[in-house]
DNA sequence: ATTTCCTCTTGACAAAAATCAAGAAATCAC
DNA sequence: GTGATTTCTTGATTTTTGTCAAGAGGAAAT
């Protein structure tokens, strides 16, 4: 199995080898240099990507600051879903934090999957349900935890990220300032 | 068209009248008395419901407090999606804040929709994508706004809710204490 | 009506987090 | 390697939010 077939298989649970081949063949591997953009806000997002290697930062620029919504690591998908699905201008920008490789599918090819693979919509639905549940979890963390607790929770589950990306982005993604983030880290060490 | 058919049509965009009838017939209208539970945490959530009238509070009980995740008003769906889709014990409890009516579908009948209506999975996928986008928006509000700003945003979009439910639940849902909520309200009036 | 319960408000205070400013440390470009 | 830039840390201070406690107001029950 190719790498992309493995992803599709693990995320969408497709068992049929033939379907897997079809879908996999529609994704194209491309590289993005550090600091380059996979998507700039304002443009319509015309592709869906999976991170094969590297790191992508998804952020929204406000008048005051940039808000990092998520950092996609190997295996995560990366797109402005609203823009991709409903053809609206994207609010998200997506930028590579290091040289990265992504498997991307164009909107046209994406639409073709549904035609070619009967079970696709059902499997994709389950995939999005899982994403939905992750977001619910994240909202819960903001409703019920302090910055300190959110830090610990995220750190425990994503240790490897902390020496790969500027910490200010993780801080933003967890809803705190870099200063607060730094002070929390200091406490953890002692 | 019956009320439930109207919902299905507006949320899932089904055009075929026959499909609509089929799906609509699988939902059963039931009533829930004020303070009664549609779902108690720990049980497996075996149905998916749409609010026809009334108000449902979805909350998670922690050791310290109850965290209100969302209040479902007319037209919203209400379920513990993780529990419903993956047959796990639910973390959410769902309780009626006033006498309410819901259209519910059992898990078995829900599964049958996919068989009976070819386009169902695709339409449902789009529905969940819209839910996903709403949650992304909500997370953004926690990453970039103060309690004050979150209050204003929510108030502007949900004025009618404020004289129907205990305000403490709205406070919780917005991630602040009842006291902070009360003080923000006081400032708004002046 | 009055008692009880629940919700909301208010004040005083404590804790958490943001802001501002400066400097250290690390990284990047040449 | 050296200088320039970016990122991180730290301190001082302010703002925001939470906590605790008391009381007011309303709704529901008896």
Coordinates of C-alpha atoms (C1' of nucleotides) in Angstrom, one line a residue:
Chain A
X1 CA 0.0 0.0 0.0
X2 CA 1.2 3.5 -0.7
X3 CA 1.3 6.0 2.1
X4 CA -1.8 7.8 1.0
X5 CA -3.7 4.5 0.7
X6 CA -2.7 3.8 4.3
X7 CA -4.1 7.2 5.4
X8 CA -7.4 6.7 3.6
X9 CA -7.6 3.3 5.0
X10 CA -7.0 4.3 8.6
X11 CA -9.1 7.4 8.5
X12 CA -12.0 6.2 6.4
X13 CA -11.8 2.5 7.1
X14 CA -12.1 1.5 3.5
X15 CA -11.4 -2.2 3.1
X16 CA -11.9 -2.7 -0.6
X17 CA -8.4 -2.6 -2.2
X18 CA -9.8 -1.4 -5.5
X19 CA -11.6 1.5 -4.0
X20 CA -8.5 2.4 -2.1
X21 CA -6.5 2.5 -5.3
X22 CA -9.0 4.7 -7.0
X23 CA -9.2 7.2 -4.2
X24 CA -5.4 7.2 -3.6
X25 CA -4.7 7.9 -7.3
X26 CA -6.7 11.1 -7.1
X27 CA -4.5 12.6 -4.4
X28 CA -1.3 14.3 -5.7
X29 CA 1.8 14.7 -3.5
X30 CA 3.2 18.2 -3.5
X31 CA 5.8 20.0 -1.4
X32 CA 5.5 23.3 0.4
X33 CA 8.6 25.2 1.5
X34 CA 8.8 26.6 4.9
X35 CA 6.8 29.8 5.3
X36 CA 5.0 29.2 2.0
X37 CA 1.2 29.2 2.0
X38 CA -1.0 26.3 1.1
X39 CA -4.0 28.7 1.4
X40 CA -4.3 32.4 1.7
X41 CA -7.4 33.9 3.3
X42 CA -9.8 35.6 0.9
X43 CA -9.2 33.0 -1.8
X44 CA -11.6 30.2 -2.3
X45 CA -10.1 26.9 -1.0
X46 CA -10.0 24.6 -3.9
X47 CA -8.3 21.6 -2.4
X48 CA -8.3 19.2 0.5
X49 CA -4.9 18.1 1.8
X50 CA -3.5 15.6 4.1
X51 CA -0.1 16.2 5.7
X52 CA 2.4 13.6 4.7
X53 CA 5.4 15.2 6.4
X54 CA 6.0 18.6 8.1
X55 CA 3.8 21.0 9.9
X56 CA 1.0 23.3 8.7
X57 CA -0.3 26.2 10.8
X58 CA -3.9 27.2 10.2
X59 CA -4.7 30.7 11.4
X60 CA -7.1 33.5 11.1
X61 CA -5.8 37.1 10.9
X62 CA -7.8 39.6 12.9
X63 CA -7.1 43.3 13.2
X64 CA -5.2 42.8 16.4
X65 CA -3.5 39.5 16.0
X66 CA -3.1 36.2 14.3
X67 CA -5.1 33.5 15.9
X68 CA -3.7 30.0 15.3
X69 CA -6.7 27.7 15.0
X70 CA -4.8 24.4 14.7
X71 CA -1.4 23.0 13.7
X72 CA -1.7 20.0 11.4
X73 CA 0.9 17.3 11.9
X74 CA 1.4 14.1 9.9
X75 CA -1.9 12.4 9.0
X76 CA -4.1 15.4 9.8
X77 CA -6.2 17.0 7.1
X78 CA -5.8 20.6 6.4
X79 CA -8.3 22.8 4.5
X80 CA -10.8 25.6 5.1
X81 CA -13.8 23.3 5.2
X82 CA -16.4 26.0 4.9
X83 CA -14.6 27.4 1.8
X84 CA -13.9 24.1 0.3
X85 CA -17.4 22.7 0.6
X86 CA -19.5 25.8 0.1
X87 CA -17.2 27.8 -2.3
X88 CA -17.0 30.8 -0.1
X89 CA -13.8 33.0 0.4
X90 CA -11.7 31.4 3.0
X91 CA -11.1 33.0 6.4
X92 CA -8.3 30.7 7.2
X93 CA -4.7 30.9 6.0
X94 CA -2.6 27.8 6.0
X95 CA 1.2 28.2 6.1
X96 CA 4.0 25.6 6.3
X97 CA 6.1 25.9 9.5
X98 CA 8.8 23.7 8.1
X99 CA 9.3 22.2 4.6
X100 CA 6.3 19.9 4.2
X101 CA 4.7 17.4 1.9
X102 CA 1.0 17.1 1.4
X103 CA -1.3 14.8 -0.5
X104 CA -3.9 17.1 -2.1
X105 CA -7.1 16.5 -4.0
X106 CA -8.7 19.1 -6.2
X107 CA -12.3 20.0 -5.7
X108 CA -13.3 18.4 -9.0
X109 CA -11.5 15.1 -8.2
X110 CA -13.0 15.2 -4.7
X111 CA -16.5 15.3 -6.2
X112 CA -15.6 12.4 -8.4
X113 CA -14.8 10.1 -5.5
X114 CA -18.5 10.1 -4.5
X115 CA -19.4 8.8 -8.0
X116 CA -16.6 6.3 -8.2
X117 CA -16.8 4.8 -4.7
X118 CA -20.3 3.9 -3.5
X119 CA -19.5 3.9 0.2
X120 CA -17.5 7.1 0.1
X121 CA -20.1 9.5 1.5
X122 CA -20.9 7.2 4.3
X123 CA -17.2 6.8 5.3
X124 CA -16.5 10.5 4.9
X125 CA -19.5 11.2 7.1
X126 CA -18.0 9.1 9.8
X127 CA -14.7 10.8 9.4
X128 CA -16.3 14.2 9.9
X129 CA -18.2 13.0 12.8
X130 CA -14.9 12.1 14.5
X131 CA -13.6 15.6 13.7
X132 CA -16.8 17.1 15.1
X133 CA -16.4 15.2 18.3
X134 CA -12.8 16.4 18.6
X135 CA -14.0 20.0 18.4
X136 CA -16.7 19.4 21.0
X137 CA -13.9 18.1 23.2
X138 CA -11.9 21.2 22.6
X139 CA -14.9 23.5 23.4
X140 CA -15.4 21.6 26.6
X141 CA -11.8 22.4 27.5
X142 CA -12.5 26.1 27.2
X143 CA -15.7 25.9 29.2
X144 CA -14.2 24.0 32.1
X145 CA -10.5 24.3 32.3
X146 CA -7.9 27.0 33.2
X147 CA -5.1 27.9 30.9
X148 CA -2.9 25.7 33.1
X149 CA -5.1 22.7 32.7
X150 CA -5.4 23.1 28.9
X151 CA -1.7 23.3 28.7
X152 CA -1.1 20.1 30.5
X153 CA -3.8 18.2 28.6
X154 CA -2.4 19.3 25.2
X155 CA 1.2 18.8 26.3
X156 CA 0.5 15.2 27.4
X157 CA -1.0 14.4 24.0
X158 CA 1.4 16.4 21.8
X159 CA 4.8 16.4 23.4
X160 CA 6.6 16.0 20.1
X161 CA 5.2 19.3 18.8
X162 CA 6.8 21.4 21.5
X163 CA 10.3 21.4 20.1
X164 CA 9.3 21.7 16.5
X165 CA 7.2 24.9 16.3
X166 CA 7.4 28.4 17.7
X167 CA 5.6 28.1 21.1
X168 CA 3.7 31.3 20.5
X169 CA 1.5 29.4 18.0
X170 CA 0.7 26.7 20.5
X171 CA -0.1 29.3 23.0
X172 CA -2.5 31.0 20.6
X173 CA -4.1 27.7 19.7
X174 CA -4.8 27.0 23.4
X175 CA -6.2 30.5 23.8
X176 CA -3.6 32.2 25.9
X177 CA -0.8 34.8 25.4
X178 CA 2.9 33.7 24.9
X179 CA 3.7 35.2 28.2
X180 CA 1.1 33.2 30.1
X181 CA 2.3 30.1 28.2
X182 CA 5.9 30.7 29.1
X183 CA 5.0 31.1 32.8
X184 CA 3.0 27.9 32.8
X185 CA 6.0 26.1 31.3
X186 CA 8.3 27.5 34.0
X187 CA 6.0 26.1 36.7
X188 CA 5.9 22.7 35.1
X189 CA 9.7 22.3 35.2
X190 CA 10.1 23.0 38.9
Chain B
X1 CA -45.5 18.9 4.3
X2 CA -45.4 17.8 7.9
X3 CA -43.3 19.7 10.3
X4 CA -40.6 17.0 10.4
X5 CA -40.5 16.9 6.7
X6 CA -39.9 20.6 6.6
X7 CA -36.9 20.2 9.0
X8 CA -35.4 17.5 7.0
X9 CA -35.9 19.4 3.9
X10 CA -34.4 22.6 5.2
X11 CA -31.4 21.0 7.0
X12 CA -30.6 18.3 4.6
X13 CA -31.9 19.8 1.4
X14 CA -33.7 16.8 0.2
X15 CA -35.8 17.6 -2.9
X16 CA -37.4 14.2 -3.6
X17 CA -40.9 14.2 -2.0
X18 CA -40.9 10.5 -1.7
X19 CA -37.6 10.3 0.1
X20 CA -38.8 13.0 2.4
X21 CA -41.9 11.0 3.3
X22 CA -39.8 7.9 4.0
X23 CA -37.4 9.7 6.3
X24 CA -40.1 11.7 8.0
X25 CA -42.1 8.6 8.8
X26 CA -39.2 7.2 10.7
X27 CA -39.1 10.1 13.2
X28 CA -41.6 9.8 16.1
X29 CA -42.9 12.8 18.0
X30 CA -42.6 12.5 21.7
X31 CA -43.0 15.0 24.6
X32 CA -40.7 15.6 27.5
X33 CA -41.8 17.3 30.6
X34 CA -39.8 20.1 32.1
X35 CA -36.7 18.8 34.0
X36 CA -37.1 15.3 32.6
X37 CA -34.2 13.8 30.8
X38 CA -33.9 12.9 27.1
X39 CA -30.6 11.3 27.9
X40 CA -28.6 10.6 31.1
X41 CA -24.9 10.3 31.0
X42 CA -23.5 6.9 31.3
X43 CA -26.2 5.3 29.2
X44 CA -25.7 4.7 25.5
X45 CA -27.5 7.3 23.4
X46 CA -29.8 5.3 21.3
X47 CA -31.7 8.0 19.4
X48 CA -31.2 11.2 17.5
X49 CA -33.7 14.0 18.2
X50 CA -34.8 17.3 16.7
X51 CA -36.4 19.9 18.8
X52 CA -40.0 20.7 17.6
X53 CA -40.8 22.9 20.5
X54 CA -39.3 23.8 23.9
X55 CA -35.7 23.9 25.1
X56 CA -33.1 21.2 25.8
X57 CA -30.0 21.7 27.8
X58 CA -27.0 19.5 27.0
X59 CA -24.5 19.4 29.8
X60 CA -21.6 17.4 31.2
X61 CA -21.3 16.9 34.9
X62 CA -17.8 17.2 36.2
X63 CA -16.8 16.7 39.8
X64 CA -16.9 20.4 40.5
X65 CA -19.8 21.7 38.4
X66 CA -22.2 21.1 35.5
X67 CA -20.9 22.4 32.2
X68 CA -23.6 23.4 29.8
X69 CA -22.4 22.5 26.4
X70 CA -25.3 23.8 24.4
X71 CA -29.0 24.7 24.6
X72 CA -31.0 23.3 21.7
X73 CA -33.9 25.4 20.5
X74 CA -36.5 24.7 17.9
X75 CA -35.0 23.1 14.9
X76 CA -31.7 22.1 16.5
X77 CA -30.7 18.5 16.8
X78 CA -29.9 17.0 20.1
X79 CA -27.9 13.9 20.8
X80 CA -24.6 12.7 22.2
X81 CA -23.1 12.2 18.7
X82 CA -20.1 10.2 19.9
X83 CA -22.4 7.8 21.9
X84 CA -25.0 7.6 19.2
X85 CA -22.6 6.9 16.3
X86 CA -20.0 4.7 18.1
X87 CA -22.1 3.0 20.8
X88 CA -20.1 4.3 23.7
X89 CA -21.5 5.4 27.0
X90 CA -22.6 9.0 26.8
X91 CA -20.8 11.8 28.6
X92 CA -23.6 14.3 27.9
X93 CA -26.9 14.5 29.7
X94 CA -29.8 16.2 28.0
X95 CA -32.6 17.7 30.1
X96 CA -35.7 19.7 29.1
X97 CA -35.7 23.2 30.5
X98 CA -39.4 23.6 29.7
X99 CA -42.1 21.1 28.5
X100 CA -40.8 20.1 25.1
X101 CA -41.6 18.1 22.0
X102 CA -38.9 16.3 20.0
X103 CA -38.9 14.3 16.8
X104 CA -36.7 11.2 17.5
X105 CA -35.4 8.4 15.4
X106 CA -34.1 5.2 16.9
X107 CA -30.6 4.0 16.0
X108 CA -32.1 1.1 14.1
X109 CA -34.3 3.3 12.0
X110 CA -31.5 5.7 11.5
X111 CA -29.4 3.0 10.0
X112 CA -32.3 2.1 7.7
X113 CA -32.4 5.6 6.2
X114 CA -29.0 5.0 4.5
X115 CA -30.5 1.9 2.8
X116 CA -33.8 3.4 1.8
X117 CA -32.6 6.8 0.6
X118 CA -29.6 6.7 -1.7
X119 CA -28.4 10.3 -1.3
X120 CA -28.8 10.2 2.5
X121 CA -25.2 9.8 3.5
X122 CA -24.1 12.6 1.2
X123 CA -26.8 15.0 2.6
X124 CA -26.1 14.0 6.1
X125 CA -22.4 14.6 5.5
X126 CA -23.1 18.2 4.4
X127 CA -25.3 18.6 7.5
X128 CA -22.5 17.6 9.8
X129 CA -20.0 19.8 7.9
X130 CA -22.2 22.7 8.8
X131 CA -22.2 21.6 12.4
X132 CA -18.4 21.3 12.3
X133 CA -18.1 24.8 11.0
X134 CA -20.3 26.2 13.8
X135 CA -18.0 24.5 16.3
X136 CA -14.9 26.0 14.6
X137 CA -16.5 29.4 14.9
X138 CA -17.2 28.8 18.6
X139 CA -13.6 27.7 19.2
X140 CA -12.4 30.9 17.5
X141 CA -14.6 32.9 19.9
X142 CA -12.7 31.4 22.8
X143 CA -9.3 31.9 21.3
X144 CA -9.8 35.5 20.4
X145 CA -12.6 37.1 22.5
X146 CA -13.1 38.2 26.1
X147 CA -16.1 37.1 28.1
X148 CA -17.6 40.5 27.3
X149 CA -17.3 40.0 23.6
X150 CA -18.6 36.5 23.6
X151 CA -21.6 37.7 25.6
X152 CA -22.4 40.4 23.0
X153 CA -22.0 38.1 20.1
X154 CA -24.2 35.5 21.6
X155 CA -26.8 37.9 22.8
X156 CA -27.1 39.6 19.4
X157 CA -27.8 36.2 17.8
X158 CA -30.0 34.7 20.5
X159 CA -31.9 37.4 22.2
X160 CA -35.0 35.3 22.5
X161 CA -33.2 32.8 24.7
X162 CA -32.4 35.2 27.5
X163 CA -35.9 35.4 29.0
X164 CA -36.6 31.7 28.6
X165 CA -33.8 29.9 30.4
X166 CA -31.9 30.3 33.7
X167 CA -29.1 32.7 32.8
X168 CA -26.5 30.6 34.6
X169 CA -26.8 28.0 31.9
X170 CA -26.0 30.6 29.2
X171 CA -23.1 31.8 31.3
X172 CA -21.7 28.2 31.5
X173 CA -22.2 27.7 27.8
X174 CA -20.2 30.8 27.1
X175 CA -17.5 29.8 29.5
X176 CA -17.9 32.2 32.4
X177 CA -19.4 32.2 35.9
X178 CA -22.9 33.4 36.6
X179 CA -21.4 36.3 38.5
X180 CA -19.2 37.5 35.6
X181 CA -22.3 37.1 33.4
X182 CA -24.4 39.2 35.7
X183 CA -21.8 41.9 35.8
X184 CA -21.5 42.0 32.0
X185 CA -25.2 42.4 31.7
X186 CA -25.2 45.2 34.2
X187 CA -22.7 47.1 32.1
X188 CA -24.7 46.5 28.9
X189 CA -27.8 48.2 30.3
X190 CA -26.1 51.5 31.3
Chain C
dA1 C1' -50.3 34.0 52.5
dT2 C1' -46.1 32.2 53.9
dT3 C1' -42.6 29.2 53.4
dT4 C1' -39.2 27.1 50.6
dC5 C1' -36.4 26.9 46.8
dC6 C1' -34.0 28.6 43.1
dT7 C1' -32.0 32.3 40.6
dC8 C1' -29.8 36.5 40.1
dT9 C1' -27.2 40.3 41.9
dT10 C1' -23.8 42.7 44.6
dG11 C1' -19.6 43.5 47.3
dA12 C1' -15.1 42.4 48.9
dC13 C1' -11.4 39.9 47.9
dA14 C1' -8.2 36.5 45.5
dA15 C1' -6.6 34.4 41.6
dA16 C1' -5.7 34.2 36.8
dA17 C1' -4.4 36.1 32.7
dA18 C1' -3.3 40.2 29.7
dT19 C1' -0.4 44.0 28.7
dC20 C1' 3.8 46.6 28.4
dA21 C1' 8.6 46.8 28.4
dA22 C1' 13.1 45.1 28.5
dG23 C1' 16.4 41.9 27.8
dA24 C1' 18.2 37.0 26.9
dA25 C1' 18.4 33.2 23.8
dA26 C1' 17.9 31.1 19.7
dT27 C1' 17.7 31.1 14.7
dC28 C1' 18.5 32.9 10.2
dA29 C1' 20.9 35.2 6.4
dC30 C1' 24.9 36.6 4.5
Chain D
dG1 C1' 31.3 33.6 12.3
dT2 C1' 28.8 38.0 12.7
dG3 C1' 25.0 40.7 12.6
dA4 C1' 20.1 40.9 12.2
dT5 C1' 15.8 39.0 13.2
dT6 C1' 12.7 36.3 15.6
dT7 C1' 11.3 34.0 19.6
dC8 C1' 11.2 33.3 24.4
dT9 C1' 11.5 34.8 29.2
dT10 C1' 11.0 37.8 33.0
dG11 C1' 9.3 41.5 35.9
dA12 C1' 6.1 45.1 37.0
dT13 C1' 1.5 46.4 36.6
dT14 C1' -3.3 46.4 35.1
dT15 C1' -7.3 44.1 33.7
dT16 C1' -10.2 40.4 33.7
dT17 C1' -12.4 36.8 35.8
dG18 C1' -13.3 33.6 39.6
dT19 C1' -14.5 32.8 44.5
dC20 C1' -16.9 33.3 48.6
dA21 C1' -20.6 35.2 51.1
dA22 C1' -24.7 37.6 51.8
dG23 C1' -28.9 39.1 50.4
dA24 C1' -32.9 40.4 47.1
dG25 C1' -36.3 38.9 44.2
dG26 C1' -39.5 35.5 42.0
dA27 C1' -41.7 31.3 41.3
dA28 C1' -43.6 27.2 43.0
dA29 C1' -45.5 24.4 46.8
dT30 C1' -48.1 23.8 50.8

